[in-house]
Tab-separated table of C-alpha atoms and ligand atoms in Angstrom:
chain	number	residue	atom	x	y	z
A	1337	UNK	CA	10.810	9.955	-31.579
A	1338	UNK	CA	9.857	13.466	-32.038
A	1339	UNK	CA	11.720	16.303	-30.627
A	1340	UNK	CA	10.811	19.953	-29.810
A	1341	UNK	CA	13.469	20.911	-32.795
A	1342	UNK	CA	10.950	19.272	-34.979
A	1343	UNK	CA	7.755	20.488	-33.177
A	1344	UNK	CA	9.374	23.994	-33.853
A	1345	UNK	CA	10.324	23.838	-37.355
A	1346	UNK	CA	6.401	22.819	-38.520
A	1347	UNK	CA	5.040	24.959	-36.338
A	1348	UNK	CA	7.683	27.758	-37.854
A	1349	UNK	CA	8.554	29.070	-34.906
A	1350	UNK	CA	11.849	29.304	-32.532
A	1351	UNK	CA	12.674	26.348	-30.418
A	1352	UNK	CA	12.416	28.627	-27.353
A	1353	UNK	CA	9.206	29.585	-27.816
A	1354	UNK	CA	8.431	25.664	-28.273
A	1355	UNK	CA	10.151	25.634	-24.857
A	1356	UNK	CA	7.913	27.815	-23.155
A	1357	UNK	CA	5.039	26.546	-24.347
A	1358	UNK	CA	5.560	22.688	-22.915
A	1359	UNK	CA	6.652	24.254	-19.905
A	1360	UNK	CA	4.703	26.971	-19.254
A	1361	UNK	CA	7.744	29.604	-18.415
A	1362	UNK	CA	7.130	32.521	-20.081
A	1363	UNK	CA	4.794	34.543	-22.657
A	1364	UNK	CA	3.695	32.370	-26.141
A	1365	UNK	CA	1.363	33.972	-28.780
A	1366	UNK	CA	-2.205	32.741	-29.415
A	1367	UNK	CA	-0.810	32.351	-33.118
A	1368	UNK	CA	1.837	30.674	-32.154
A	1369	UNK	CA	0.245	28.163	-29.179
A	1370	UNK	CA	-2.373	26.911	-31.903
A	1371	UNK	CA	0.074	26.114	-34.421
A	1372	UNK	CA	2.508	24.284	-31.622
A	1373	UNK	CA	-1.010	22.224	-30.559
A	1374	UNK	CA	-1.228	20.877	-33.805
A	1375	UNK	CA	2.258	19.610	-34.399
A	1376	UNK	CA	2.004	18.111	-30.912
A	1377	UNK	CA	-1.002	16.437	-32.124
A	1378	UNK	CA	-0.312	15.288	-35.172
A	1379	UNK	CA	3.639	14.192	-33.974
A	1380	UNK	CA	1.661	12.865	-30.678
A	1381	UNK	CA	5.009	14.264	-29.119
A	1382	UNK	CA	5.495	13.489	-25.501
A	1383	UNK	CA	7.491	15.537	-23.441
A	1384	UNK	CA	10.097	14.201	-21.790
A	1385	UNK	CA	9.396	15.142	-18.034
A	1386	UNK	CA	12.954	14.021	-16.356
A	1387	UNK	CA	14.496	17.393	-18.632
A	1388	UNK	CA	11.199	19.279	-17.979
A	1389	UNK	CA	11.607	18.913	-14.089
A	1390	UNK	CA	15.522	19.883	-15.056
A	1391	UNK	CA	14.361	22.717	-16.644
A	1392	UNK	CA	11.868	23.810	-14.088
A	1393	UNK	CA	12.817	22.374	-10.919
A	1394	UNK	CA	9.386	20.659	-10.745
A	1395	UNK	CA	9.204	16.817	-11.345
A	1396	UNK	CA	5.646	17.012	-9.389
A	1397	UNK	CA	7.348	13.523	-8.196
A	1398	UNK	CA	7.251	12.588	-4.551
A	1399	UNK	CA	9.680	9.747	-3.370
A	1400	UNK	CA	8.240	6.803	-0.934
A	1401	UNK	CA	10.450	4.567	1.165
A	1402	UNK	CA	8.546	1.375	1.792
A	1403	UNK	CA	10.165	-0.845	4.167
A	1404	UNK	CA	8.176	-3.623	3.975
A	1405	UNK	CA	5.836	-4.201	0.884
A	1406	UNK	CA	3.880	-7.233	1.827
A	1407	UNK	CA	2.988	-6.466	4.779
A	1408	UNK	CA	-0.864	-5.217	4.475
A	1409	UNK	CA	-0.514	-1.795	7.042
A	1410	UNK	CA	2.494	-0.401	4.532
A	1411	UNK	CA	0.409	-1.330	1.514
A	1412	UNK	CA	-3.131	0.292	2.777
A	1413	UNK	CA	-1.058	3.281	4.383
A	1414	UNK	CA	1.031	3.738	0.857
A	1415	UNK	CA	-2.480	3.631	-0.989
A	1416	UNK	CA	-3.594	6.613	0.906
A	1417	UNK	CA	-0.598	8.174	0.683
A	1418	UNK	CA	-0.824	7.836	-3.468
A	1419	UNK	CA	-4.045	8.544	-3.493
A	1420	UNK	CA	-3.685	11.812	-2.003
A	1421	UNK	CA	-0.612	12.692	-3.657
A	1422	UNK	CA	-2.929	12.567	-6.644
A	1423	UNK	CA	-5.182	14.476	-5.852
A	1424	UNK	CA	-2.766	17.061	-5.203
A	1425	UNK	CA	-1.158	16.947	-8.284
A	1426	UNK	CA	2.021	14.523	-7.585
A	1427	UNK	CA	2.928	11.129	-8.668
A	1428	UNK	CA	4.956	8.782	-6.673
A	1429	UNK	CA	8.157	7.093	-6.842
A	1430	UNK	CA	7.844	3.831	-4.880
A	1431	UNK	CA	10.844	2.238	-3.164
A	1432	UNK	CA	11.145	-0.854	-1.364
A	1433	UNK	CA	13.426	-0.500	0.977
A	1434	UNK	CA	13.031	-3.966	2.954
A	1435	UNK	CA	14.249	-2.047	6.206
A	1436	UNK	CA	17.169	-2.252	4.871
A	1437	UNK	CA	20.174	0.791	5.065
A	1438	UNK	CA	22.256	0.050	2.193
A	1439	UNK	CA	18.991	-0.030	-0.214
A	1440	UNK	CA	17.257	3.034	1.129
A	1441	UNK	CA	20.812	5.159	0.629
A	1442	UNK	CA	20.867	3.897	-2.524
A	1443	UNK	CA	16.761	4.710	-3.333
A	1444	UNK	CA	18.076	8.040	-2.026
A	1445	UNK	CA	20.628	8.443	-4.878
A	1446	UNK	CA	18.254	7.765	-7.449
A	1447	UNK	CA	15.587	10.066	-6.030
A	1448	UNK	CA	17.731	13.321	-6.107
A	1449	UNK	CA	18.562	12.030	-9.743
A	1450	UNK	CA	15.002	11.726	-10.846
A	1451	UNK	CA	14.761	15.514	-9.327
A	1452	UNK	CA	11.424	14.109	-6.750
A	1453	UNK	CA	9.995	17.196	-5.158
A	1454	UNK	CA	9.992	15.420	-1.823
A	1455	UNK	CA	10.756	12.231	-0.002
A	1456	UNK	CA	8.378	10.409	2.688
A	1457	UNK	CA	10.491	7.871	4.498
A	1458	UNK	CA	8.076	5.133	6.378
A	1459	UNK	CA	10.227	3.314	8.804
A	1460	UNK	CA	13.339	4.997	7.992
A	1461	UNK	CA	16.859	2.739	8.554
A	1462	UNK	CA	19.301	5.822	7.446
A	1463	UNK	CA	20.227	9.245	8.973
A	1464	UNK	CA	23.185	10.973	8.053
A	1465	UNK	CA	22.710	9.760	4.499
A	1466	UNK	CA	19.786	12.432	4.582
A	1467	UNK	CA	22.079	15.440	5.680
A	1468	UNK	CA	23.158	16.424	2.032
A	1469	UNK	CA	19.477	15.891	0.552
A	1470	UNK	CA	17.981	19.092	-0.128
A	1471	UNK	CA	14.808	18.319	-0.792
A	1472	UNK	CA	11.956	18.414	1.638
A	1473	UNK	CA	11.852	14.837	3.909
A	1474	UNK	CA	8.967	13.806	6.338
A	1475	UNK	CA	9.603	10.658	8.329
A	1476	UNK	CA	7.151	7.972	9.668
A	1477	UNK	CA	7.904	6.740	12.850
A	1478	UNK	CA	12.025	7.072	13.026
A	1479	UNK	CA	14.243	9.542	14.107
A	1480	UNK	CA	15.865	10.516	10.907
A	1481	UNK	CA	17.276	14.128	11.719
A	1482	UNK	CA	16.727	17.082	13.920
A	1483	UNK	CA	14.905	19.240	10.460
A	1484	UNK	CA	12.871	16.207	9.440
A	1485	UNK	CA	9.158	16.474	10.970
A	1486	UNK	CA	7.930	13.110	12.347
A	1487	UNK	CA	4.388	11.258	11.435
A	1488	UNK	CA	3.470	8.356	14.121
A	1489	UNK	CA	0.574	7.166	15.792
A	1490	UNK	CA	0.664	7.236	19.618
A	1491	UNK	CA	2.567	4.092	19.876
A	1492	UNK	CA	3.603	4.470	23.709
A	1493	UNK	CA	-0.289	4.708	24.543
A	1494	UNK	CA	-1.199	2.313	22.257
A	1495	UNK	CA	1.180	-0.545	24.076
A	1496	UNK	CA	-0.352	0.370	27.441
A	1497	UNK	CA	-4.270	0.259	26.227
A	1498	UNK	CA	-2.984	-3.697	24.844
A	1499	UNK	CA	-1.843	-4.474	28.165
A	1500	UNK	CA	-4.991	-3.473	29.802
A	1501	UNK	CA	-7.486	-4.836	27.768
A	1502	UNK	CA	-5.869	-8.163	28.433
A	1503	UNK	CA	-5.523	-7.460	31.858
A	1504	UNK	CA	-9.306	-6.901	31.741
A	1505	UNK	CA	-10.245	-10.074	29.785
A	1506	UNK	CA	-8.540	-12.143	33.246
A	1507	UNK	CA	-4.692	-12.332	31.742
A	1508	UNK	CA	-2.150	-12.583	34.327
A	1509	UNK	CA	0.535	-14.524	32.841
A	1510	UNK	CA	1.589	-12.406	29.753
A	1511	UNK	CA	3.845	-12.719	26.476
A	1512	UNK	CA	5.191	-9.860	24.998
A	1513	UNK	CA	6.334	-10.297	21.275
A	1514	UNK	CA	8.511	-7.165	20.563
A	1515	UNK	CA	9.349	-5.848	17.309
A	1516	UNK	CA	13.417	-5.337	16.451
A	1517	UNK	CA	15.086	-3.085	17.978
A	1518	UNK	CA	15.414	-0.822	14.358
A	1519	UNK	CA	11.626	-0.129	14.926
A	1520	UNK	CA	11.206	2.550	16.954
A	1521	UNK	CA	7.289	2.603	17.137
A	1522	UNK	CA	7.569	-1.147	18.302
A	1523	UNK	CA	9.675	-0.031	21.111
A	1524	UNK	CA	7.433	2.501	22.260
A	1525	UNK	CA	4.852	-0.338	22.657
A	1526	UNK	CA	6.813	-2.262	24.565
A	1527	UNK	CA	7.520	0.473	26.906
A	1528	UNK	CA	4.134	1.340	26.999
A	1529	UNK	CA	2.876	-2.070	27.461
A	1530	UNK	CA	5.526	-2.708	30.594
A	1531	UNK	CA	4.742	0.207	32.572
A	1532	UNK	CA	0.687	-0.938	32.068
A	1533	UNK	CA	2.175	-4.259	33.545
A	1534	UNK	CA	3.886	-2.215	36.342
A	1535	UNK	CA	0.686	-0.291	37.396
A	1536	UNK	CA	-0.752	-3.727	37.850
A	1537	UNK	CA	2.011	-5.023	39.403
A	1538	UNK	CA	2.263	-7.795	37.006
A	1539	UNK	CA	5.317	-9.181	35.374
A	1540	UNK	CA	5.424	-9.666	31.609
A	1541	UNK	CA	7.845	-11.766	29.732
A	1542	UNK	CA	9.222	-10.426	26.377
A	1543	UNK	CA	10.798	-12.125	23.409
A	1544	UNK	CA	11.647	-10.081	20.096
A	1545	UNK	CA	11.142	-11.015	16.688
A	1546	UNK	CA	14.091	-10.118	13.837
A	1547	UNK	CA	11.605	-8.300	11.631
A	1548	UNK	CA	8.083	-8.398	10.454
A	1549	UNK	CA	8.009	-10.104	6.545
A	1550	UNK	CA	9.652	-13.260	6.620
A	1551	UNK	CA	7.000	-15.739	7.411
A	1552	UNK	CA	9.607	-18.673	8.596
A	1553	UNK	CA	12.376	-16.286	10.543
A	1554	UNK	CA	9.342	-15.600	12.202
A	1555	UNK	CA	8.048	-19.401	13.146
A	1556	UNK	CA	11.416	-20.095	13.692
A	1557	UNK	CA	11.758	-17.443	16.356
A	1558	UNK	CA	8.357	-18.706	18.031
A	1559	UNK	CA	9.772	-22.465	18.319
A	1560	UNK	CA	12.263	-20.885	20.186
A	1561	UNK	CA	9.829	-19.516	23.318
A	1562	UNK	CA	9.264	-22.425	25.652
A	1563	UNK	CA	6.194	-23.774	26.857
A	1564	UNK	CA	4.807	-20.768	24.967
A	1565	UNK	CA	0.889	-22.847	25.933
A	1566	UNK	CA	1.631	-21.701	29.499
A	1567	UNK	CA	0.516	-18.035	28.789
A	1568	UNK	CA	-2.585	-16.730	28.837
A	1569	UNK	CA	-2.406	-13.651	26.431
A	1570	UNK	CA	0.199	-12.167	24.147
A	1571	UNK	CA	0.754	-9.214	22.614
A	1572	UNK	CA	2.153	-9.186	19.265
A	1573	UNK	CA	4.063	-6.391	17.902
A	1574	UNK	CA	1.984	-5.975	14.827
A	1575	UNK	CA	-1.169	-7.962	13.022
A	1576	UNK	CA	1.052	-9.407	10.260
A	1577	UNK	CA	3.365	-10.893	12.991
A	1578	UNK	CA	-0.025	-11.624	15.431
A	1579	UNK	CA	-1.358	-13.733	11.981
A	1580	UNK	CA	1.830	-15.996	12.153
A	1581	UNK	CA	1.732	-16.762	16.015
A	1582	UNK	CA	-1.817	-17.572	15.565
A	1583	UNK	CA	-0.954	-20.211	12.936
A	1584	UNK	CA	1.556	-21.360	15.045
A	1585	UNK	CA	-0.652	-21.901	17.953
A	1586	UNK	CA	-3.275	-22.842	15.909
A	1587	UNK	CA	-1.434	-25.815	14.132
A	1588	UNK	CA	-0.664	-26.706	17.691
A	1589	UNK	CA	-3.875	-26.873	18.684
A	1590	UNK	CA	-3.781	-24.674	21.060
A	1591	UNK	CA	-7.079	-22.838	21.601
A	1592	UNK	CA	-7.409	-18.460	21.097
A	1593	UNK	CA	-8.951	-17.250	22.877
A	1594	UNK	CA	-9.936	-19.973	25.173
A	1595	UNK	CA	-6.725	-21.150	26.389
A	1596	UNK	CA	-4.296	-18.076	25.073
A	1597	UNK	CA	-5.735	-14.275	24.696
A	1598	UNK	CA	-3.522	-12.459	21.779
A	1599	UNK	CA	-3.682	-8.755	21.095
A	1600	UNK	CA	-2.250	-7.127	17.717
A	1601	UNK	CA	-1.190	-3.666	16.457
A	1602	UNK	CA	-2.384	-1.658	13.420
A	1603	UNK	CA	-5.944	-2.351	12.442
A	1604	UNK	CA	-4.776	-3.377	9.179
A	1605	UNK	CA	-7.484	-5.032	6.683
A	1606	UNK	CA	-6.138	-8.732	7.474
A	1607	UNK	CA	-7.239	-8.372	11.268
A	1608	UNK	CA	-10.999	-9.155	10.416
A	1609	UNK	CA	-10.076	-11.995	7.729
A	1610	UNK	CA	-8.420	-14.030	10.266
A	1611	UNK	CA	-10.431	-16.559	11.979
A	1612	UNK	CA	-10.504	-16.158	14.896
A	1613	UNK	CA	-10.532	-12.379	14.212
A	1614	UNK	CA	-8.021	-10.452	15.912
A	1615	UNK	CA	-8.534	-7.837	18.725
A	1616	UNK	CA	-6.302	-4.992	17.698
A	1617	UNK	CA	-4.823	-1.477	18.455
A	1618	UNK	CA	-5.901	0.373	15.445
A	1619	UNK	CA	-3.776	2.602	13.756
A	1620	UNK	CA	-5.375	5.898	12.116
A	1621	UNK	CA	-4.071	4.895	8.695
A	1622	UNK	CA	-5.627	7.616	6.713
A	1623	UNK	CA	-4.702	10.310	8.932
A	1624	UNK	CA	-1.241	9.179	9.030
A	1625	UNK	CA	-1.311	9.269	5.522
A	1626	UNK	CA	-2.588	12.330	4.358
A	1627	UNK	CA	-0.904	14.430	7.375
A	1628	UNK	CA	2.611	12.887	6.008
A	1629	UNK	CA	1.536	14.414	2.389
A	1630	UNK	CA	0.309	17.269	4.023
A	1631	UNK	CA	3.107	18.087	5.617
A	1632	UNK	CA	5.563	17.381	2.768
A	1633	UNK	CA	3.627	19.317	0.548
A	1634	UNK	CA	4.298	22.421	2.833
A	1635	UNK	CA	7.808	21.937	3.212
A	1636	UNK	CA	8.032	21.753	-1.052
A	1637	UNK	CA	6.070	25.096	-0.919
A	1638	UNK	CA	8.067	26.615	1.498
A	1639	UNK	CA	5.200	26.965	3.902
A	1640	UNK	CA	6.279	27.295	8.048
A	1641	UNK	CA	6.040	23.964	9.278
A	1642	UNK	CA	6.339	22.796	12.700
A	1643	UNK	CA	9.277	20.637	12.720
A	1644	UNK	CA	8.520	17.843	15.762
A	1645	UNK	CA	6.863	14.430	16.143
A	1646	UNK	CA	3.093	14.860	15.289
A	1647	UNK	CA	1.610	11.560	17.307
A	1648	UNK	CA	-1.975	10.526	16.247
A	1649	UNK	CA	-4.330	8.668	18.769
A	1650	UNK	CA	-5.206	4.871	18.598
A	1651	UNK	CA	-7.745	2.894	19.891
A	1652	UNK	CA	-8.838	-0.553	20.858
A	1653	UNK	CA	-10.502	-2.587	18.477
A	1654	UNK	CA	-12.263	-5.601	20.070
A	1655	UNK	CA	-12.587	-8.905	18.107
A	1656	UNK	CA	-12.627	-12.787	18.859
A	1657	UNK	CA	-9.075	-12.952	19.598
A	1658	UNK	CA	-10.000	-11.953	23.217
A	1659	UNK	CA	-13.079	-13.269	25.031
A	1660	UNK	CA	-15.971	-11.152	24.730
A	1661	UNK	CA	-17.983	-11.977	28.237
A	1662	UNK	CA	-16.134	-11.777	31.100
A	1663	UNK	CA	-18.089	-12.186	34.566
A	1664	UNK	CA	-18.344	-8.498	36.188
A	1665	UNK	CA	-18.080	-6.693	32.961
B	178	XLF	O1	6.875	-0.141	12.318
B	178	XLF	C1	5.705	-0.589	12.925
B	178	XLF	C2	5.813	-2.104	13.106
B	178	XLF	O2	4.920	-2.657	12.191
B	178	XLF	C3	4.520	-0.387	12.018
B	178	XLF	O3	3.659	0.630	12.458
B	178	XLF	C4	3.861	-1.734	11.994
B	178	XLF	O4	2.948	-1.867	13.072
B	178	XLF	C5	3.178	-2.000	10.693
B	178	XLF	O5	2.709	-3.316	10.671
């Protein structure tokens, strides 16, 4: 493999100046940047970036915590996110975390190694492992710490706007599927849904589900809910989950929306694929995105940046999963 001690020595000139030139740091002669060109080129030398971002304290990395990869909102939301990150000159470092503390500290540890710029933590299950990370973090959806800016959609909101469009399409006797307890956007739904219930005077139910990826924790947690035919609308925590208690009421032959109403959360691309499609709370995925790299890239610059919870609107998206014609609509 070539080195920069060879690039320098056919180029005849000091390693140092070789240096420089690969890293941009200080003055290099014409003379002397031709002739370090054409040993590049004809070595097809590679630099090695890890001691370059060493050497200059930019890796032009940013770090991505990804709690849940197969779940199709985290994979649209961390396309946008890369995407963007391009086109502003970074590269990402992708790590699946599976919601899971002991993997993210450890993703942490690697990160500071690898000298990333900045970390975006979707979902985040840590917090005082981030106290001795000086880099620049911005957080999507959890609490991490009191310096760490948060990126969410308007969760609370969102939960109430389910409630009443199922309140609207005739449902009175409601299921609430809840997210875990680690998910704080989840729980602002819930809250949000439950005080629309309250306006209405209306009681809910509300079962939660252990997490959102493992298709038969989650049947197994529906065979739990009894006579779950007896309702007349749910709302599920999120699509991926909503897709799995459809199935489930589906293989039961039970009929959506005719005999049970269900709601989901995120607008992600799977909502319109499932048949029936699924009425939804749509998430402002790209917004999310970019204002999370937005952000992050002000914090690496040391721009002023308003360190609180920046919460981005939703809205209802209507599909087949709740009936269209209602009489005195
Ligand atoms: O963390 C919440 C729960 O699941 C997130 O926004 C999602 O809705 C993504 O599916």
């Amino acid at each position: 493999m070539p080195n920069i001690r060879e690039i320098a020595k056919r180029a005849g000139v000091g390693i140092a100046t070789v240096s420089r030139y690969i890293n941009n740091t200080g003055y290099v002669s014409d003379d002397a940047k031709q002739k370090i060109q054409k040993e590049i080129d004809n070595l097809n030398y590679t630099p090695n970036a890890l001691a370059r971002a060493i050497f200059t304290r930019e890796s032009k990395i940013i770090g991505l915590m990804i709690p849940n990869i197969s779940n199709p909102f985290f994979n649209q939301i961390t396309t946008i996110i890369e995407k963007y990150s391009e086109k502003m000159g970074y590269t990402l470092f992708l790590c699946n975390t599976e919601d899971n503390k002991e993997k993210e500290a450890k993703y942490l540890e690697v990160l500071k190694s690898y000298r990333v710029e900045g970390i975006i933590a979707l979902r985040s299950q840590c917090r005082e492992e981030y106290l001795n990370v000086q880099i620049p973090v911005v957080s999507f959806e959890n609490y991490i710490l009191p310096s760490i800016p948060i990126v969410s959609s308007d969760n609370y909101n969102g939960g109430k706007m389910a409630f009443e469009h199922l309140y609207k399409k005739g449902c009175r006797n409601i299921l609430h599927i809840k997210g875990p307890k680690a998910f704080e956007a989840t729980e602002r739904r819930c809250e949000g849904f439950v005080d629309g219930a309250k306006e209405k005077d209306i009681k809910v139910d509300i079962v939660e589900f252990e997490n959102d990826f493992h298709v038969e924790m989650l049947e197994e947690n529906l065979s739990g809910i009894k006579n779950i035919e007896d309702y007349d609308g749910i709302f599920v925590f999120n699509d991926i989950a909503a897709a799995v208690v459809m199935k489930y009421l589906k293989e039961r032959q039970i009929m959506i929306p005719d005999k049970i109403q269900i709601i989901g959360f995120d607008n992600s691309f799977i909502g319109e694929l499932l048949h029936p499609s699924l009425t939804t709370i749509h998430q402002p995925i790209k917004e999310l995105g970019i204002l999370a790299v937005e952000l992050l890239i002000q914090l690496i610059n040391q721009e002023e940046v308003d360190i609180k919870e920046y919460l981005i609107e939703t809205k209802l998206i209507q599909r087949e999963t709740t009936k269209h014609r209602l009489t005195g609509e």
